Amino acid sequence: MDVMEVSNKKRYYTDSQERMAKLAKALSNPVRVYILDFLANNLDRCCYSGDMVEDLPIARSTLSEHLKELKKAGLIQGEINPPYIKYCINQDKWDEAKALFGSFFKR
Amino acid sequence: MDVMEVSNKKRYYTDSQERMAKLAKALSNPVRVYILDFLANNLDRCCYSGDMVEDLPIARSTLSEHLKELKKAGLIQGEINPPYIKYCINQDKWDEAKALFGSFFKR
DNA sequence: TCTTTGTTTCGTAAAATTACGAAATGGATG
DNA sequence: CATCCATTTCGTAATTTTACGAAACAAAGA
């Protein structure tokens, strides 16, 4: 970890605004919305990458990149279960997003 | 997930998924979140492009492009009031977005 | 050990996004 | 009519996103 450093750089956006933008970017592609829908609708089942690619018009490697984006945004996590990887929603981040979007639109 | 067959063309995403992705894309940039915040917090006042550029580290033309994006997404509208343009939230679209994101995260 | 299997990473290419300053626009005013 | 003013559009450039197939990877099994 780097030495902490007080930033004297002017900030133009609030934390909420930046977190909103980051989460929205994660949701800004229909493949990723599909993935989240799929995982949220199958909380009880195993959700492998292979289960999803069947119904999508994209290559496996492309799906993998979208999964990586969603992981980067913190919205999903992958539990390794060889040779599969079982994906699921990260409930904490999901709740954070719910709260953020909720308070943003509640006006 | 449903795969719909509409007018001979296979569709891979539901309407909700595509609308979510489009709205999220409009929200995927902090400048645009800032603009929406600004407009939503100043519903009673006139909101000119010039009012916003003051506090943002971007050129007027860039702000204009972001406004165009938000207009394209239907989230805002501009009322011409020469030589100014008064911007405001499009409440119908706002409510639609609220409902979409609300039902998406409500689980 | 050599495959097999599901998945990710890499190399690459096309398209979209973001940004700027200059120039154009469309009313209003002198 | 010429000018002013806030704003948009244009031309352009840098960066990011999306996508693919090939290659790499990691664990299990023959």
Short mmCIF file of C-alpha atoms (C1' of nucleotides) in Angstrom, two decimals:
data_model
loop_
_atom_site.label_atom_id
_atom_site.label_comp_id
_atom_site.label_asym_id
_atom_site.label_seq_id
_atom_site.Cartn_x
_atom_site.Cartn_y
_atom_site.Cartn_z
CA MET A 1 0.00 0.00 0.00
CA ASP A 2 1.27 3.44 -0.89
CA VAL A 3 1.98 6.06 1.71
CA MET A 4 -1.18 8.03 2.24
CA GLU A 5 -1.14 11.44 0.78
CA VAL A 6 -3.51 14.35 1.19
CA SER A 7 -4.78 15.31 -2.19
CA ASN A 8 -4.85 19.01 -2.99
CA LYS A 9 -6.47 18.30 -6.31
CA LYS A 10 -9.80 19.95 -6.88
CA ARG A 11 -12.68 17.56 -7.11
CA TYR A 12 -15.61 18.33 -9.30
CA TYR A 13 -17.93 15.46 -8.53
CA THR A 14 -19.26 14.08 -5.30
CA ASP A 15 -18.55 10.52 -4.25
CA SER A 16 -22.14 9.64 -4.99
CA GLN A 17 -21.88 11.05 -8.47
CA GLU A 18 -18.72 9.10 -9.20
CA ARG A 19 -20.08 5.88 -7.75
CA MET A 20 -23.30 6.33 -9.73
CA ALA A 21 -21.34 6.82 -12.94
CA LYS A 22 -19.19 3.74 -12.30
CA LEU A 23 -22.14 1.52 -11.51
CA ALA A 24 -24.08 2.89 -14.46
CA LYS A 25 -21.17 2.11 -16.74
CA ALA A 26 -21.25 -1.49 -15.54
CA LEU A 27 -24.94 -1.58 -16.49
CA SER A 28 -24.52 0.25 -19.77
CA ASN A 29 -24.34 -2.83 -21.97
CA PRO A 30 -27.24 -5.22 -22.63
CA VAL A 31 -25.02 -8.28 -22.25
CA ARG A 32 -24.12 -7.19 -18.74
CA VAL A 33 -27.73 -6.42 -17.85
CA TYR A 34 -28.62 -9.87 -19.16
CA ILE A 35 -25.94 -11.47 -16.99
CA LEU A 36 -27.13 -9.69 -13.86
CA ASP A 37 -30.73 -10.59 -14.64
CA PHE A 38 -29.72 -14.19 -15.17
CA LEU A 39 -27.79 -14.39 -11.92
CA ALA A 40 -30.45 -12.56 -9.92
CA ASN A 41 -33.13 -14.91 -11.25
CA ASN A 42 -31.11 -18.01 -10.45
CA LEU A 43 -29.84 -17.31 -6.98
CA ASP A 44 -30.56 -20.88 -5.96
CA ARG A 45 -28.85 -22.52 -8.90
CA CYS A 46 -25.31 -22.74 -10.14
CA CYS A 47 -24.61 -20.14 -12.76
CA TYR A 48 -21.70 -21.00 -14.97
CA SER A 49 -20.36 -18.89 -17.76
CA GLY A 50 -21.26 -21.72 -20.13
CA ASP A 51 -24.92 -21.60 -19.08
CA MET A 52 -25.18 -18.04 -20.25
CA VAL A 53 -23.25 -18.11 -23.49
CA GLU A 54 -25.75 -20.59 -24.93
CA ASP A 55 -28.42 -17.92 -25.43
CA LEU A 56 -26.14 -15.04 -26.34
CA PRO A 57 -24.79 -14.06 -29.76
CA ILE A 58 -21.25 -13.53 -28.49
CA ALA A 59 -18.05 -15.52 -28.16
CA ARG A 60 -17.08 -17.12 -24.87
CA SER A 61 -14.10 -14.85 -24.56
CA THR A 62 -16.34 -11.81 -24.97
CA LEU A 63 -18.66 -13.05 -22.25
CA SER A 64 -15.62 -13.55 -20.07
CA GLU A 65 -14.62 -9.91 -20.57
CA HIS A 66 -18.10 -8.76 -19.57
CA LEU A 67 -17.94 -10.93 -16.47
CA LYS A 68 -14.59 -9.31 -15.68
CA GLU A 69 -16.18 -5.85 -15.99
CA LEU A 70 -18.95 -6.81 -13.58
CA LYS A 71 -16.40 -8.28 -11.17
CA LYS A 72 -14.37 -5.07 -11.42
CA ALA A 73 -17.49 -3.08 -10.55
CA GLY A 74 -17.99 -5.43 -7.61
CA LEU A 75 -21.48 -6.48 -8.68
CA ILE A 76 -20.68 -10.18 -9.05
CA GLN A 77 -18.22 -12.70 -7.71
CA GLY A 78 -16.99 -16.03 -8.99
CA GLU A 79 -16.55 -19.09 -6.84
CA ILE A 80 -14.13 -21.55 -8.36
CA ASN A 81 -15.61 -25.02 -8.57
CA PRO A 82 -13.38 -26.85 -11.04
CA PRO A 83 -13.60 -27.07 -13.91
CA TYR A 84 -16.46 -24.60 -13.60
CA ILE A 85 -16.70 -21.18 -12.08
CA LYS A 86 -19.95 -20.48 -10.31
CA TYR A 87 -20.98 -16.88 -10.52
CA CYS A 88 -23.30 -15.03 -8.24
CA ILE A 89 -24.47 -11.57 -7.33
CA ASN A 90 -22.48 -9.73 -4.68
CA GLN A 91 -25.34 -8.85 -2.41
CA ASP A 92 -23.52 -6.03 -0.59
CA LYS A 93 -22.72 -4.19 -3.78
CA TRP A 94 -26.16 -4.94 -5.12
CA ASP A 95 -27.70 -3.29 -2.07
CA GLU A 96 -25.35 -0.33 -2.40
CA ALA A 97 -26.41 0.13 -6.01
CA LYS A 98 -30.07 -0.20 -5.04
CA ALA A 99 -29.64 2.53 -2.43
CA LEU A 100 -27.69 4.83 -4.74
CA PHE A 101 -30.07 4.59 -7.68
CA GLY A 102 -33.00 4.69 -5.30
CA SER A 103 -32.01 7.96 -3.69
CA PHE A 104 -30.95 9.42 -7.02
CA PHE A 105 -34.34 8.89 -8.63
CA LYS A 106 -36.42 9.46 -5.51
CA ARG A 107 -37.32 13.08 -6.29
CA MET B 1 -34.32 -16.05 -20.01
CA ASP B 2 -36.71 -15.48 -22.85
CA VAL B 3 -35.46 -15.32 -26.38
CA MET B 4 -38.00 -13.47 -28.43
CA GLU B 5 -38.77 -13.89 -32.08
CA VAL B 6 -39.98 -10.57 -33.45
CA SER B 7 -40.42 -9.79 -37.13
CA ASN B 8 -38.20 -12.65 -38.25
CA LYS B 9 -35.22 -11.30 -36.34
CA LYS B 10 -33.95 -13.07 -33.28
CA ARG B 11 -33.72 -10.84 -30.25
CA TYR B 12 -31.43 -11.69 -27.43
CA TYR B 13 -32.39 -9.10 -24.86
CA THR B 14 -35.72 -8.10 -23.43
CA ASP B 15 -37.05 -4.58 -23.86
CA SER B 16 -36.36 -3.94 -20.20
CA GLN B 17 -32.77 -5.06 -20.58
CA GLU B 18 -32.22 -2.80 -23.56
CA ARG B 19 -33.91 0.18 -21.95
CA MET B 20 -31.89 -0.37 -18.78
CA ALA B 21 -28.66 -0.46 -20.77
CA LYS B 22 -29.54 2.72 -22.67
CA LEU B 23 -30.48 4.64 -19.54
CA ALA B 24 -27.41 3.36 -17.72
CA LYS B 25 -25.23 4.52 -20.58
CA ALA B 26 -26.69 7.99 -20.22
CA LEU B 27 -25.73 7.87 -16.53
CA SER B 28 -22.31 6.35 -17.11
CA ASN B 29 -20.37 9.61 -17.04
CA PRO B 30 -19.88 11.81 -13.96
CA VAL B 31 -20.53 15.00 -15.93
CA ARG B 32 -23.95 13.71 -16.92
CA VAL B 33 -24.75 12.57 -13.39
CA TYR B 34 -23.70 16.04 -12.23
CA ILE B 35 -26.03 17.68 -14.77
CA LEU B 36 -28.99 15.54 -13.73
CA ASP B 37 -28.26 16.22 -10.07
CA PHE B 38 -28.04 19.92 -10.80
CA LEU B 39 -31.30 20.00 -12.70
CA ALA B 40 -33.14 17.81 -10.22
CA ASN B 41 -32.00 20.06 -7.36
CA ASN B 42 -33.07 23.22 -9.14
CA LEU B 43 -36.48 22.30 -10.46
CA ASP B 44 -37.82 25.71 -9.46
CA ARG B 45 -35.03 27.72 -11.05
CA CYS B 46 -33.85 28.33 -14.57
CA CYS B 47 -31.00 26.06 -15.48
CA TYR B 48 -28.87 27.32 -18.29
CA SER B 49 -25.93 25.55 -19.78
CA GLY B 50 -23.78 28.47 -18.68
CA ASP B 51 -24.80 28.01 -15.06
CA MET B 52 -23.34 24.55 -15.04
CA VAL B 53 -20.12 25.03 -16.96
CA GLU B 54 -18.89 27.41 -14.26
CA ASP B 55 -18.20 24.59 -11.83
CA LEU B 56 -17.04 21.99 -14.31
CA PRO B 57 -13.56 21.40 -15.72
CA ILE B 58 -14.79 21.04 -19.28
CA ALA B 59 -15.28 23.23 -22.33
CA ARG B 60 -18.71 24.62 -23.20
CA SER B 61 -18.82 22.55 -26.34
CA THR B 62 -18.16 19.40 -24.33
CA LEU B 63 -20.96 20.25 -21.92
CA SER B 64 -23.19 20.76 -24.92
CA GLU B 65 -22.38 17.26 -26.19
CA HIS B 66 -23.28 15.78 -22.80
CA LEU B 67 -26.56 17.70 -22.82
CA LYS B 68 -27.21 16.26 -26.25
CA GLU B 69 -26.62 12.74 -24.93
CA LEU B 70 -29.10 13.30 -22.10
CA LYS B 71 -31.63 14.72 -24.52
CA LYS B 72 -31.12 11.72 -26.79
CA ALA B 73 -31.82 9.44 -23.84
CA GLY B 74 -34.95 11.50 -23.16
CA LEU B 75 -33.94 12.36 -19.60
CA ILE B 76 -33.87 16.12 -20.11
CA GLN B 77 -35.44 18.67 -22.39
CA GLY B 78 -34.45 22.19 -23.38
CA GLU B 79 -36.86 25.07 -23.57
CA ILE B 80 -35.58 27.81 -25.85
CA ASN B 81 -35.65 31.21 -24.15
CA PRO B 82 -33.33 33.34 -26.27
CA PRO B 83 -30.49 33.78 -26.06
CA TYR B 84 -30.56 31.12 -23.37
CA ILE B 85 -31.81 27.58 -23.31
CA LYS B 86 -33.49 26.54 -20.11
CA TYR B 87 -32.96 22.89 -19.33
CA CYS B 88 -35.07 20.68 -17.14
CA ILE B 89 -35.66 17.08 -16.24
CA ASN B 90 -38.17 15.20 -18.37
CA GLN B 91 -40.34 13.90 -15.56
CA ASP B 92 -41.96 11.11 -17.58
CA LYS B 93 -38.63 9.59 -18.54
CA TRP B 94 -37.34 10.18 -15.04
CA ASP B 95 -40.24 8.17 -13.64
CA GLU B 96 -39.68 5.46 -16.20
CA ALA B 97 -36.03 5.21 -15.18
CA LYS B 98 -36.99 5.16 -11.52
CA ALA B 99 -39.38 2.27 -12.14
CA LEU B 100 -36.92 0.34 -14.29
CA PHE B 101 -34.00 0.61 -11.89
CA GLY B 102 -36.34 0.10 -8.97
CA SER B 103 -37.69 -3.20 -10.20
CA PHE B 104 -34.26 -4.30 -11.39
CA PHE B 105 -32.69 -3.93 -7.97
CA LYS B 106 -35.73 -4.93 -5.95
CA ARG B 107 -34.68 -8.53 -5.35
"C1'" DT C 1 2.06 -37.72 -18.09
"C1'" DC C 2 -0.95 -36.49 -21.52
"C1'" DT C 3 -5.71 -35.19 -22.48
"C1'" DT C 4 -9.95 -33.09 -21.71
"C1'" DT C 5 -12.78 -29.28 -20.11
"C1'" DG C 6 -14.40 -24.73 -18.87
"C1'" DT C 7 -12.65 -20.50 -18.60
"C1'" DT C 8 -9.50 -16.52 -19.07
"C1'" DT C 9 -5.86 -13.82 -21.24
"C1'" DC C 10 -3.63 -12.08 -25.30
"C1'" DG C 11 -3.17 -9.81 -29.69
"C1'" DT C 12 -5.60 -7.26 -32.63
"C1'" DA C 13 -9.12 -4.51 -35.04
"C1'" DA C 14 -13.30 -1.77 -35.50
"C1'" DA C 15 -16.32 1.32 -33.42
"C1'" DA C 16 -17.77 4.46 -29.85
"C1'" DT C 17 -16.76 7.93 -26.40
"C1'" DT C 18 -14.79 12.05 -24.70
"C1'" DA C 19 -12.61 16.17 -25.42
"C1'" DC C 20 -11.05 20.64 -27.46
"C1'" DG C 21 -11.13 25.04 -30.14
"C1'" DA C 22 -12.89 27.13 -34.25
"C1'" DA C 23 -16.68 28.17 -36.75
"C1'" DA C 24 -21.63 28.36 -37.34
"C1'" DT C 25 -26.35 29.32 -35.62
"C1'" DG C 26 -30.46 31.90 -34.35
"C1'" DG C 27 -32.71 35.37 -31.97
"C1'" DA C 28 -32.40 39.97 -29.83
"C1'" DT C 29 -30.58 44.57 -29.76
"C1'" DG C 30 -28.29 48.87 -31.23
"C1'" DC D 1 -28.20 45.81 -41.32
"C1'" DA D 2 -24.36 44.67 -38.25
"C1'" DT D 3 -23.36 43.02 -33.92
"C1'" DC D 4 -23.76 40.51 -29.68
"C1'" DC D 5 -24.66 36.44 -26.98
"C1'" DA D 6 -25.38 31.76 -25.39
"C1'" DT D 7 -25.20 27.72 -27.39
"C1'" DT D 8 -24.44 24.06 -30.86
"C1'" DT D 9 -22.08 21.82 -34.63
"C1'" DC D 10 -17.88 20.58 -36.94
"C1'" DG D 11 -13.31 18.74 -37.57
"C1'" DT D 12 -10.12 16.29 -35.30
"C1'" DA D 13 -7.48 13.53 -31.98
"C1'" DA D 14 -6.77 10.53 -27.97
"C1'" DT D 15 -8.71 7.01 -25.31
"C1'" DT D 16 -11.93 3.41 -24.19
"C1'" DT D 17 -15.07 -0.18 -25.37
"C1'" DT D 18 -16.49 -4.23 -27.68
"C1'" DA D 19 -15.47 -8.08 -30.19
"C1'" DC D 20 -13.12 -12.21 -32.13
"C1'" DG D 21 -10.13 -16.39 -32.43
"C1'" DA D 22 -5.88 -18.31 -30.86
"C1'" DA D 23 -3.31 -19.48 -27.15
"C1'" DA D 24 -2.75 -20.16 -22.25
"C1'" DC D 25 -4.29 -21.91 -17.90
"C1'" DA D 26 -5.64 -24.91 -14.02
"C1'" DA D 27 -7.74 -28.84 -12.22
"C1'" DA D 28 -9.51 -33.57 -13.04
"C1'" DG D 29 -9.26 -37.94 -15.17
"C1'" DA D 30 -7.36 -41.66 -18.40
#
